[in-house]
PDB file of C-alpha atoms in Angstrom:
ATOM      1  CA  UNK A   1      98.510  98.393  86.848  1.00  0.00           C
ATOM      2  CA  UNK A   2     101.118  96.139  88.603  1.00  0.00           C
ATOM      3  CA  UNK A   3     103.672  97.300  90.923  1.00  0.00           C
ATOM      4  CA  UNK A   4     106.177  95.085  92.680  1.00  0.00           C
ATOM      5  CA  UNK A   5     107.684  95.740  96.053  1.00  0.00           C
ATOM      6  CA  UNK A   6     108.662  93.850  99.163  1.00  0.00           C
ATOM      7  CA  UNK A   7     106.927  93.829 102.285  1.00  0.00           C
ATOM      8  CA  UNK A   8     109.414  93.980 105.063  1.00  0.00           C
ATOM      9  CA  UNK A   9     109.371  94.374 108.784  1.00  0.00           C
ATOM     10  CA  UNK A  10     109.859  97.924 108.563  1.00  0.00           C
ATOM     11  CA  UNK A  11     108.424  98.428 105.212  1.00  0.00           C
ATOM     12  CA  UNK A  12     105.259  98.769 103.685  1.00  0.00           C
ATOM     13  CA  UNK A  13     102.959  96.559 101.309  1.00  0.00           C
ATOM     14  CA  UNK A  14     102.220  98.529  98.387  1.00  0.00           C
ATOM     15  CA  UNK A  15     101.237  95.854  95.692  1.00  0.00           C
ATOM     16  CA  UNK A  16      98.689  93.119  96.536  1.00  0.00           C
ATOM     17  CA  UNK A  17      95.680  91.382  95.058  1.00  0.00           C
ATOM     18  CA  UNK A  18      94.244  94.130  94.999  1.00  0.00           C
ATOM     19  CA  UNK A  19     107.957  85.850 127.902  1.00  0.00           C
ATOM     20  CA  UNK A  20     105.395  82.932 127.698  1.00  0.00           C
ATOM     21  CA  UNK A  21     102.722  82.557 130.278  1.00  0.00           C
ATOM     22  CA  UNK A  22     100.563  80.431 127.856  1.00  0.00           C
ATOM     23  CA  UNK A  23     101.296  76.914 127.657  1.00  0.00           C
ATOM     24  CA  UNK A  24     100.103  75.511 124.258  1.00  0.00           C
ATOM     25  CA  UNK A  25     100.998  71.840 123.794  1.00  0.00           C
ATOM     26  CA  UNK A  26      99.703  71.728 120.152  1.00  0.00           C
ATOM     27  CA  UNK A  27     100.370  74.824 118.303  1.00  0.00           C
ATOM     28  CA  UNK A  28      99.764  74.037 114.571  1.00  0.00           C
ATOM     29  CA  UNK A  29     103.124  73.534 112.535  1.00  0.00           C
ATOM     30  CA  UNK A  30     103.686  73.875 108.919  1.00  0.00           C
ATOM     31  CA  UNK A  31     100.677  73.553 106.917  1.00  0.00           C
ATOM     32  CA  UNK A  32     100.334  70.621 104.551  1.00  0.00           C
ATOM     33  CA  UNK A  33      98.246  72.316 102.069  1.00  0.00           C
ATOM     34  CA  UNK A  34      97.781  75.803 100.430  1.00  0.00           C
ATOM     35  CA  UNK A  35     101.125  76.308  99.161  1.00  0.00           C
ATOM     36  CA  UNK A  36      99.802  76.204  95.525  1.00  0.00           C
ATOM     37  CA  UNK A  37      98.396  79.591  95.932  1.00  0.00           C
ATOM     38  CA  UNK A  38      94.989  78.484  94.499  1.00  0.00           C
ATOM     39  CA  UNK A  39      92.668  76.478  96.519  1.00  0.00           C
ATOM     40  CA  UNK A  40      90.678  78.590  98.673  1.00  0.00           C
ATOM     41  CA  UNK A  41      89.514  75.920 100.894  1.00  0.00           C
ATOM     42  CA  UNK A  42      93.138  74.690 101.601  1.00  0.00           C
ATOM     43  CA  UNK A  43      93.894  74.477 105.360  1.00  0.00           C
ATOM     44  CA  UNK A  44      96.753  76.804 105.353  1.00  0.00           C
ATOM     45  CA  UNK A  45      96.497  77.309 108.959  1.00  0.00           C
ATOM     46  CA  UNK A  46      97.639  73.864 109.853  1.00  0.00           C
ATOM     47  CA  UNK A  47      96.158  71.124 111.883  1.00  0.00           C
ATOM     48  CA  UNK A  48      93.863  72.103 114.993  1.00  0.00           C
ATOM     49  CA  UNK A  49      95.928  72.088 118.271  1.00  0.00           C
ATOM     50  CA  UNK A  50      94.832  69.929 121.157  1.00  0.00           C
ATOM     51  CA  UNK A  51      95.080  70.034 125.041  1.00  0.00           C
ATOM     52  CA  UNK A  52      95.477  73.887 124.805  1.00  0.00           C
ATOM     53  CA  UNK A  53      95.839  75.812 128.133  1.00  0.00           C
ATOM     54  CA  UNK A  54      96.441  79.412 128.755  1.00  0.00           C
ATOM     55  CA  UNK A  55      96.742  80.210 132.275  1.00  0.00           C
ATOM     56  CA  UNK A  56      95.312  83.592 133.640  1.00  0.00           C
ATOM     57  CA  UNK A  57      93.686  84.526 130.311  1.00  0.00           C
ATOM     58  CA  UNK A  58      90.124  85.723 130.817  1.00  0.00           C
ATOM     59  CA  UNK A  59      89.544  85.457 127.082  1.00  0.00           C
ATOM     60  CA  UNK A  60      90.488  81.825 126.920  1.00  0.00           C
ATOM     61  CA  UNK A  61      88.510  81.122 130.095  1.00  0.00           C
ATOM     62  CA  UNK A  62      85.367  82.696 128.464  1.00  0.00           C
ATOM     63  CA  UNK A  63      85.880  80.759 125.109  1.00  0.00           C
ATOM     64  CA  UNK A  64      86.247  77.451 127.155  1.00  0.00           C
ATOM     65  CA  UNK A  65      83.030  77.953 129.022  1.00  0.00           C
ATOM     66  CA  UNK A  66      81.200  78.821 125.732  1.00  0.00           C
ATOM     67  CA  UNK A  67      83.163  75.981 123.987  1.00  0.00           C
ATOM     68  CA  UNK A  68      83.237  78.401 121.006  1.00  0.00           C
ATOM     69  CA  UNK A  69      85.271  81.204 119.424  1.00  0.00           C
ATOM     70  CA  UNK A  70      83.627  84.430 118.410  1.00  0.00           C
ATOM     71  CA  UNK A  71      85.900  86.601 115.801  1.00  0.00           C
ATOM     72  CA  UNK A  72      85.411  90.075 114.647  1.00  0.00           C
ATOM     73  CA  UNK A  73      86.154  90.365 110.920  1.00  0.00           C
ATOM     74  CA  UNK A  74      85.726  92.559 107.805  1.00  0.00           C
ATOM     75  CA  UNK A  75      83.638  91.158 105.133  1.00  0.00           C
ATOM     76  CA  UNK A  76      83.968  93.852 102.057  1.00  0.00           C
ATOM     77  CA  UNK A  77      87.688  93.568 101.602  1.00  0.00           C
ATOM     78  CA  UNK A  78      88.791  91.550  98.500  1.00  0.00           C
ATOM     79  CA  UNK A  79      92.071  89.605  99.426  1.00  0.00           C
ATOM     80  CA  UNK A  80      91.921  90.454 102.983  1.00  0.00           C
ATOM     81  CA  UNK A  81      88.469  89.918 104.504  1.00  0.00           C
ATOM     82  CA  UNK A  82      85.601  89.205 102.108  1.00  0.00           C
ATOM     83  CA  UNK A  83      82.282  87.261 102.196  1.00  0.00           C
ATOM     84  CA  UNK A  84      81.411  85.892  98.801  1.00  0.00           C
ATOM     85  CA  UNK A  85      77.756  87.109  98.346  1.00  0.00           C
ATOM     86  CA  UNK A  86      77.087  84.034  95.987  1.00  0.00           C
ATOM     87  CA  UNK A  87      78.729  81.107  97.957  1.00  0.00           C
ATOM     88  CA  UNK A  88      78.671  82.459 101.435  1.00  0.00           C
ATOM     89  CA  UNK A  89      82.621  81.663 101.457  1.00  0.00           C
ATOM     90  CA  UNK A  90      84.928  83.830 103.835  1.00  0.00           C
ATOM     91  CA  UNK A  91      88.194  84.577 102.034  1.00  0.00           C
ATOM     92  CA  UNK A  92      91.270  86.504 102.489  1.00  0.00           C
ATOM     93  CA  UNK A  93      94.614  86.855 104.230  1.00  0.00           C
ATOM     94  CA  UNK A  94      93.051  88.410 107.598  1.00  0.00           C
ATOM     95  CA  UNK A  95      90.223  85.518 107.442  1.00  0.00           C
ATOM     96  CA  UNK A  96      93.156  82.949 107.354  1.00  0.00           C
ATOM     97  CA  UNK A  97      94.996  84.645 110.416  1.00  0.00           C
ATOM     98  CA  UNK A  98      91.722  84.527 112.227  1.00  0.00           C
ATOM     99  CA  UNK A  99      91.416  80.803 111.409  1.00  0.00           C
ATOM    100  CA  UNK A 100      94.942  80.206 112.331  1.00  0.00           C
ATOM    101  CA  UNK A 101      94.458  81.573 115.891  1.00  0.00           C
ATOM    102  CA  UNK A 102      91.267  79.668 116.250  1.00  0.00           C
ATOM    103  CA  UNK A 103      92.965  76.531 115.394  1.00  0.00           C
ATOM    104  CA  UNK A 104      95.698  77.216 117.700  1.00  0.00           C
ATOM    105  CA  UNK A 105      93.248  77.576 120.386  1.00  0.00           C
ATOM    106  CA  UNK A 106      91.848  74.013 119.676  1.00  0.00           C
ATOM    107  CA  UNK A 107      89.062  75.020 117.660  1.00  0.00           C
ATOM    108  CA  UNK A 108      88.381  73.767 114.111  1.00  0.00           C
ATOM    109  CA  UNK A 109      87.669  76.690 111.678  1.00  0.00           C
ATOM    110  CA  UNK A 110      85.506  74.601 109.478  1.00  0.00           C
ATOM    111  CA  UNK A 111      83.121  74.060 112.252  1.00  0.00           C
ATOM    112  CA  UNK A 112      80.387  76.602 112.399  1.00  0.00           C
ATOM    113  CA  UNK A 113      79.222  75.322 115.869  1.00  0.00           C
ATOM    114  CA  UNK A 114      82.672  76.223 117.329  1.00  0.00           C
ATOM    115  CA  UNK A 115      83.882  79.114 115.348  1.00  0.00           C
ATOM    116  CA  UNK A 116      81.735  82.113 114.688  1.00  0.00           C
ATOM    117  CA  UNK A 117      82.556  85.201 112.730  1.00  0.00           C
ATOM    118  CA  UNK A 118      80.878  88.545 113.318  1.00  0.00           C
ATOM    119  CA  UNK A 119      81.230  91.531 110.648  1.00  0.00           C
ATOM    120  CA  UNK A 120      81.967  94.521 112.801  1.00  0.00           C
ATOM    121  CA  UNK A 121      82.215  98.177 111.604  1.00  0.00           C
ATOM    122  CA  UNK A 122      85.350  99.921 111.889  1.00  0.00           C
ATOM    123  CA  UNK A 123      83.769 102.591 114.283  1.00  0.00           C
ATOM    124  CA  UNK A 124      82.360  99.784 116.604  1.00  0.00           C
ATOM    125  CA  UNK A 125      85.578  97.688 116.878  1.00  0.00           C
ATOM    126  CA  UNK A 126      86.840  98.797 120.230  1.00  0.00           C
ATOM    127  CA  UNK A 127      83.451  98.579 121.796  1.00  0.00           C
ATOM    128  CA  UNK A 128      82.799  95.195 120.620  1.00  0.00           C
ATOM    129  CA  UNK A 129      85.867  94.109 122.033  1.00  0.00           C
ATOM    130  CA  UNK A 130      85.371  95.731 125.701  1.00  0.00           C
ATOM    131  CA  UNK A 131      81.703  94.489 125.636  1.00  0.00           C
ATOM    132  CA  UNK A 132      82.901  90.894 125.066  1.00  0.00           C
ATOM    133  CA  UNK A 133      80.830  90.645 121.875  1.00  0.00           C
ATOM    134  CA  UNK A 134      83.835  89.077 120.300  1.00  0.00           C
ATOM    135  CA  UNK A 135      87.003  87.351 121.531  1.00  0.00           C
ATOM    136  CA  UNK A 136      89.367  89.113 119.183  1.00  0.00           C
ATOM    137  CA  UNK A 137      89.246  90.912 116.076  1.00  0.00           C
ATOM    138  CA  UNK A 138      91.381  90.428 112.720  1.00  0.00           C
ATOM    139  CA  UNK A 139      90.098  92.891 110.112  1.00  0.00           C
ATOM    140  CA  UNK A 140      93.024  95.536 108.906  1.00  0.00           C
ATOM    141  CA  UNK A 141      92.975  96.928 112.464  1.00  0.00           C
ATOM    142  CA  UNK A 142      95.958  99.378 112.681  1.00  0.00           C
ATOM    143  CA  UNK A 143      97.685  99.659 115.904  1.00  0.00           C
ATOM    144  CA  UNK A 144      97.712 102.955 117.364  1.00  0.00           C
ATOM    145  CA  UNK A 145      98.348 104.454 120.637  1.00  0.00           C
ATOM    146  CA  UNK A 146      94.734 105.845 121.140  1.00  0.00           C
ATOM    147  CA  UNK A 147      93.247 102.376 120.501  1.00  0.00           C
ATOM    148  CA  UNK A 148      95.704 100.908 122.935  1.00  0.00           C
ATOM    149  CA  UNK A 149      94.143 103.082 125.689  1.00  0.00           C
ATOM    150  CA  UNK A 150      90.979 100.969 125.522  1.00  0.00           C
ATOM    151  CA  UNK A 151      92.208  97.555 123.987  1.00  0.00           C
ATOM    152  CA  UNK A 152      95.204  95.574 123.454  1.00  0.00           C
ATOM    153  CA  UNK A 153      96.905  94.234 120.388  1.00  0.00           C
ATOM    154  CA  UNK A 154      98.938  90.977 119.427  1.00  0.00           C
ATOM    155  CA  UNK A 155     101.019  91.539 116.543  1.00  0.00           C
ATOM    156  CA  UNK A 156     101.638  93.498 114.352  1.00  0.00           C
ATOM    157  CA  UNK A 157     101.164  90.434 111.671  1.00  0.00           C
ATOM    158  CA  UNK A 158     100.933  92.706 108.588  1.00  0.00           C
ATOM    159  CA  UNK A 159     102.418  96.196 107.292  1.00  0.00           C
ATOM    160  CA  UNK A 160     100.921  98.214 104.772  1.00  0.00           C
ATOM    161  CA  UNK A 161     100.441 102.067 103.955  1.00  0.00           C
ATOM    162  CA  UNK A 162      97.657 104.508 103.286  1.00  0.00           C
ATOM    163  CA  UNK A 163      96.895 105.144  99.826  1.00  0.00           C
ATOM    164  CA  UNK A 164      94.244 106.837  97.255  1.00  0.00           C
ATOM    165  CA  UNK A 165      91.867 104.982  94.765  1.00  0.00           C
ATOM    166  CA  UNK A 166      90.521 107.033  91.914  1.00  0.00           C
ATOM    167  CA  UNK A 167      88.724 106.777  88.886  1.00  0.00           C
ATOM    168  CA  UNK A 168      90.927 105.212  86.004  1.00  0.00           C
ATOM    169  CA  UNK A 169      90.660 108.416  83.919  1.00  0.00           C
ATOM    170  CA  UNK A 170      91.295 110.787  86.736  1.00  0.00           C
ATOM    171  CA  UNK A 171      94.837 112.516  86.203  1.00  0.00           C
ATOM    172  CA  UNK A 172      94.293 115.283  88.668  1.00  0.00           C
ATOM    173  CA  UNK A 173      94.865 113.336  91.850  1.00  0.00           C
ATOM    174  CA  UNK A 174      98.500 112.010  91.825  1.00  0.00           C
ATOM    175  CA  UNK A 175      98.715 111.655  95.755  1.00  0.00           C
ATOM    176  CA  UNK A 176      97.845 112.988  98.992  1.00  0.00           C
ATOM    177  CA  UNK A 177      99.721 116.363  98.290  1.00  0.00           C
ATOM    178  CA  UNK A 178      97.298 116.964  95.105  1.00  0.00           C
ATOM    179  CA  UNK A 179      94.076 116.978  97.345  1.00  0.00           C
ATOM    180  CA  UNK A 180      92.390 120.378  97.492  1.00  0.00           C
ATOM    181  CA  UNK A 181      89.515 121.926  99.167  1.00  0.00           C
ATOM    182  CA  UNK A 182      87.513 120.826  96.035  1.00  0.00           C
ATOM    183  CA  UNK A 183      88.509 117.384  96.407  1.00  0.00           C
ATOM    184  CA  UNK A 184      86.043 115.078  98.073  1.00  0.00           C
ATOM    185  CA  UNK A 185      87.358 111.871  99.982  1.00  0.00           C
ATOM    186  CA  UNK A 186      85.564 109.003 101.144  1.00  0.00           C
ATOM    187  CA  UNK A 187      86.388 106.283 103.931  1.00  0.00           C
ATOM    188  CA  UNK A 188      85.035 104.448 106.535  1.00  0.00           C
ATOM    189  CA  UNK A 189      83.898 106.082 110.029  1.00  0.00           C
ATOM    190  CA  UNK A 190      86.195 105.656 112.895  1.00  0.00           C
ATOM    191  CA  UNK A 191      89.354 104.705 110.606  1.00  0.00           C
ATOM    192  CA  UNK A 192      92.774 106.031 110.848  1.00  0.00           C
ATOM    193  CA  UNK A 193      92.825 107.106 107.167  1.00  0.00           C
ATOM    194  CA  UNK A 194      89.899 109.437 107.428  1.00  0.00           C
ATOM    195  CA  UNK A 195      91.316 110.892 110.421  1.00  0.00           C
ATOM    196  CA  UNK A 196      94.684 111.769 108.676  1.00  0.00           C
ATOM    197  CA  UNK A 197      92.984 113.224 105.584  1.00  0.00           C
ATOM    198  CA  UNK A 198      91.274 115.595 107.781  1.00  0.00           C
ATOM    199  CA  UNK A 199      94.317 116.395 109.712  1.00  0.00           C
ATOM    200  CA  UNK A 200      96.701 116.826 106.904  1.00  0.00           C
ATOM    201  CA  UNK A 201      94.841 117.956 103.772  1.00  0.00           C
ATOM    202  CA  UNK A 202      92.190 120.642 102.858  1.00  0.00           C
ATOM    203  CA  UNK A 203      89.988 118.151 101.297  1.00  0.00           C
ATOM    204  CA  UNK A 204      86.337 117.305 102.051  1.00  0.00           C
ATOM    205  CA  UNK A 205      85.618 114.050 103.471  1.00  0.00           C
ATOM    206  CA  UNK A 206      82.476 111.773 103.543  1.00  0.00           C
ATOM    207  CA  UNK A 207      82.201 108.825 105.710  1.00  0.00           C
ATOM    208  CA  UNK A 208      80.205 105.411 105.448  1.00  0.00           C
ATOM    209  CA  UNK A 209      80.319 102.292 107.325  1.00  0.00           C
ATOM    210  CA  UNK A 210      81.851 100.196 104.866  1.00  0.00           C
ATOM    211  CA  UNK A 211      84.675 100.763 102.188  1.00  0.00           C
ATOM    212  CA  UNK A 212      82.435  99.137  99.315  1.00  0.00           C
ATOM    213  CA  UNK A 213      79.770 101.930 100.013  1.00  0.00           C
ATOM    214  CA  UNK A 214      82.821 104.355  99.307  1.00  0.00           C
ATOM    215  CA  UNK A 215      83.814 102.467  96.110  1.00  0.00           C
ATOM    216  CA  UNK A 216      80.340 102.700  94.721  1.00  0.00           C
ATOM    217  CA  UNK A 217      80.337 106.328  95.472  1.00  0.00           C
ATOM    218  CA  UNK A 218      83.572 106.731  93.500  1.00  0.00           C
ATOM    219  CA  UNK A 219      82.107 104.787  90.609  1.00  0.00           C
ATOM    220  CA  UNK A 220      78.963 106.918  90.518  1.00  0.00           C
ATOM    221  CA  UNK A 221      81.159 110.079  90.404  1.00  0.00           C
ATOM    222  CA  UNK A 222      79.806 111.227  93.719  1.00  0.00           C
ATOM    223  CA  UNK A 223      83.231 111.340  95.298  1.00  0.00           C
ATOM    224  CA  UNK A 224      86.724 111.920  93.719  1.00  0.00           C
ATOM    225  CA  UNK A 225      88.860 109.434  95.774  1.00  0.00           C
ATOM    226  CA  UNK A 226      88.613 106.611  98.461  1.00  0.00           C
ATOM    227  CA  UNK A 227      91.244 106.420 101.140  1.00  0.00           C
ATOM    228  CA  UNK A 228      92.317 103.568 103.148  1.00  0.00           C
ATOM    229  CA  UNK A 229      95.453 101.077 103.399  1.00  0.00           C
ATOM    230  CA  UNK A 230      96.620 100.591  99.798  1.00  0.00           C
ATOM    231  CA  UNK A 231      96.431  96.859 100.450  1.00  0.00           C
ATOM    232  CA  UNK A 232      92.732  97.147 100.721  1.00  0.00           C
ATOM    233  CA  UNK A 233      92.403  99.689  97.844  1.00  0.00           C
ATOM    234  CA  UNK A 234      94.416  97.140  95.465  1.00  0.00           C
ATOM    235  CA  UNK A 235      91.829  94.572  95.835  1.00  0.00           C
ATOM    236  CA  UNK A 236      89.277  96.783  94.842  1.00  0.00           C
ATOM    237  CA  UNK A 237      91.282  98.225  91.653  1.00  0.00           C
ATOM    238  CA  UNK A 238      92.212  94.498  90.755  1.00  0.00           C
ATOM    239  CA  UNK A 239      88.415  93.735  90.515  1.00  0.00           C
ATOM    240  CA  UNK A 240      87.699  96.768  88.316  1.00  0.00           C
ATOM    241  CA  UNK A 241      90.860  97.737  86.556  1.00  0.00           C
ATOM    242  CA  UNK A 242      88.903  99.348  83.752  1.00  0.00           C
ATOM    243  CA  UNK A 243      87.455 101.975  86.044  1.00  0.00           C
ATOM    244  CA  UNK A 244      89.797 102.087  89.042  1.00  0.00           C
ATOM    245  CA  UNK A 245      93.308 102.944  89.850  1.00  0.00           C
ATOM    246  CA  UNK A 246      95.604 103.680  92.650  1.00  0.00           C
ATOM    247  CA  UNK A 247      96.782 107.399  92.629  1.00  0.00           C
ATOM    248  CA  UNK A 248     100.521 108.091  93.881  1.00  0.00           C
ATOM    249  CA  UNK A 249     102.410 106.265  96.550  1.00  0.00           C
ATOM    250  CA  UNK A 250     101.458 105.363 100.095  1.00  0.00           C
ATOM    251  CA  UNK A 251     101.861 108.029 102.541  1.00  0.00           C
ATOM    252  CA  UNK A 252     101.973 106.345 105.947  1.00  0.00           C
ATOM    253  CA  UNK A 253     103.000 103.054 107.652  1.00  0.00           C
ATOM    254  CA  UNK A 254     100.003 100.925 108.888  1.00  0.00           C
ATOM    255  CA  UNK A 255     100.924  98.065 111.321  1.00  0.00           C
ATOM    256  CA  UNK A 256      97.887  95.676 111.344  1.00  0.00           C
ATOM    257  CA  UNK A 257      97.275  93.722 114.743  1.00  0.00           C
ATOM    258  CA  UNK A 258      94.828  91.449 116.473  1.00  0.00           C
ATOM    259  CA  UNK A 259      92.564  93.332 118.542  1.00  0.00           C
ATOM    260  CA  UNK A 260      91.864  91.843 122.038  1.00  0.00           C
ATOM    261  CA  UNK A 261      90.717  92.635 125.702  1.00  0.00           C
ATOM    262  CA  UNK A 262      92.966  95.084 127.289  1.00  0.00           C
ATOM    263  CA  UNK A 263      94.910  93.541 130.284  1.00  0.00           C
ATOM    264  CA  UNK A 264      94.969  89.975 128.976  1.00  0.00           C
ATOM    265  CA  UNK A 265      98.498  89.650 128.521  1.00  0.00           C
ATOM    266  CA  UNK A 266      98.469  85.820 128.651  1.00  0.00           C
ATOM    267  CA  UNK A 267      96.256  85.657 125.561  1.00  0.00           C
ATOM    268  CA  UNK A 268      98.333  88.513 123.952  1.00  0.00           C
ATOM    269  CA  UNK A 269     101.535  86.526 124.489  1.00  0.00           C
ATOM    270  CA  UNK A 270      99.524  83.420 123.378  1.00  0.00           C
ATOM    271  CA  UNK A 271      98.938  85.092 120.097  1.00  0.00           C
ATOM    272  CA  UNK A 272     102.418  86.641 119.661  1.00  0.00           C
ATOM    273  CA  UNK A 273     104.223  83.530 120.221  1.00  0.00           C
ATOM    274  CA  UNK A 274     101.932  81.588 117.505  1.00  0.00           C
ATOM    275  CA  UNK A 275     103.188  84.401 115.130  1.00  0.00           C
ATOM    276  CA  UNK A 276     106.766  84.225 116.049  1.00  0.00           C
ATOM    277  CA  UNK A 277     106.756  80.294 115.929  1.00  0.00           C
ATOM    278  CA  UNK A 278     104.814  80.101 112.884  1.00  0.00           C
ATOM    279  CA  UNK A 279     106.597  81.515 110.009  1.00  0.00           C
ATOM    280  CA  UNK A 280     105.876  78.850 107.425  1.00  0.00           C
ATOM    281  CA  UNK A 281     102.158  79.051 108.218  1.00  0.00           C
ATOM    282  CA  UNK A 282     102.240  82.927 107.767  1.00  0.00           C
ATOM    283  CA  UNK A 283     104.103  82.505 104.514  1.00  0.00           C
ATOM    284  CA  UNK A 284     101.449  80.002 103.358  1.00  0.00           C
ATOM    285  CA  UNK A 285      98.634  82.207 104.195  1.00  0.00           C
ATOM    286  CA  UNK A 286     100.395  85.255 102.502  1.00  0.00           C
ATOM    287  CA  UNK A 287     100.939  83.008  99.115  1.00  0.00           C
ATOM    288  CA  UNK A 288      97.539  81.640  99.117  1.00  0.00           C
ATOM    289  CA  UNK A 289      95.737  85.024  99.275  1.00  0.00           C
ATOM    290  CA  UNK A 290      98.366  87.807  98.014  1.00  0.00           C
ATOM    291  CA  UNK A 291     100.975  85.743  96.423  1.00  0.00           C
ATOM    292  CA  UNK A 292      99.568  86.037  92.763  1.00  0.00           C
ATOM    293  CA  UNK A 293     100.204  89.925  93.043  1.00  0.00           C
ATOM    294  CA  UNK A 294     104.178  89.148  92.637  1.00  0.00           C
ATOM    295  CA  UNK A 295     104.689  90.842  96.081  1.00  0.00           C
ATOM    296  CA  UNK A 296     107.278  89.048  98.199  1.00  0.00           C
ATOM    297  CA  UNK A 297     105.905  88.757 101.655  1.00  0.00           C
ATOM    298  CA  UNK A 298     108.094  89.099 104.885  1.00  0.00           C
ATOM    299  CA  UNK A 299     106.411  88.574 108.244  1.00  0.00           C
ATOM    300  CA  UNK A 300     107.016  91.502 110.601  1.00  0.00           C
ATOM    301  CA  UNK A 301     108.313  90.957 114.147  1.00  0.00           C
ATOM    302  CA  UNK A 302     105.635  91.243 117.136  1.00  0.00           C
ATOM    303  CA  UNK A 303     105.885  94.087 119.509  1.00  0.00           C
ATOM    304  CA  UNK A 304     106.976  93.147 122.978  1.00  0.00           C
ATOM    305  CA  UNK A 305     104.198  92.883 125.483  1.00  0.00           C
ATOM    306  CA  UNK A 306     104.243  95.601 128.108  1.00  0.00           C
TER     307      UNK A 306
END
């Protein structure tokens, strides 16, 4: 299966592998590696910034006091946020975006004493940010009004749409409208996609902490479909095309943002400016992680800070 579409500022990604209150005197510029799209250790995030200051940012003050950045991530999403169980290497578009932010803050993402990653389940993301367990979260985190009641978002930095993953020999499920009361759909607890299935279809739902658990249930025949953003599902389909496929077209627009502490507008503006000024870095990160899919990536404009 191979579908080619374009990711635009107002569109969705449907094929994948798978103003200023801050003063930054050293934001990484264009990366000098990673354009080959192949080397997983290429520093596509650019150089590590120096002499960074962000005035009136509690998050940045906390980072400076600890002399360490703590980032919330996913680690079971091929092409986006994945922890290789054999090598221990973190890979994916979201992981490299998280590294880009850390480098822009002046912290070397390759130094484990300065940059720590914490895998946070979808249902626990807001609380982890509120509690200060992490400094920011990058991991297929859809921007919603409900979430913005508790936290803030920088971005969006990526757009996609909700889809369905089914068994390769399943010809019954052809999209959201084909889901019936006899269909069982799996997704993760606390996710936007599982809420949409509940509200818009008669299907039964089951929930787990990770999408990889849902995919295993699908392979075992215990559920009929897995739902989440199609960018994530295509990563799983690409890993096992003989047994898995995407059913139908995406049926939503999901806007991925960087989750951070509510009220820290200085930090929010810092990250937004990094995205706005760093188009070549964004393109290199996209090409490295998702370019092999044949998708043409286009970086979306960030939302204004309110």
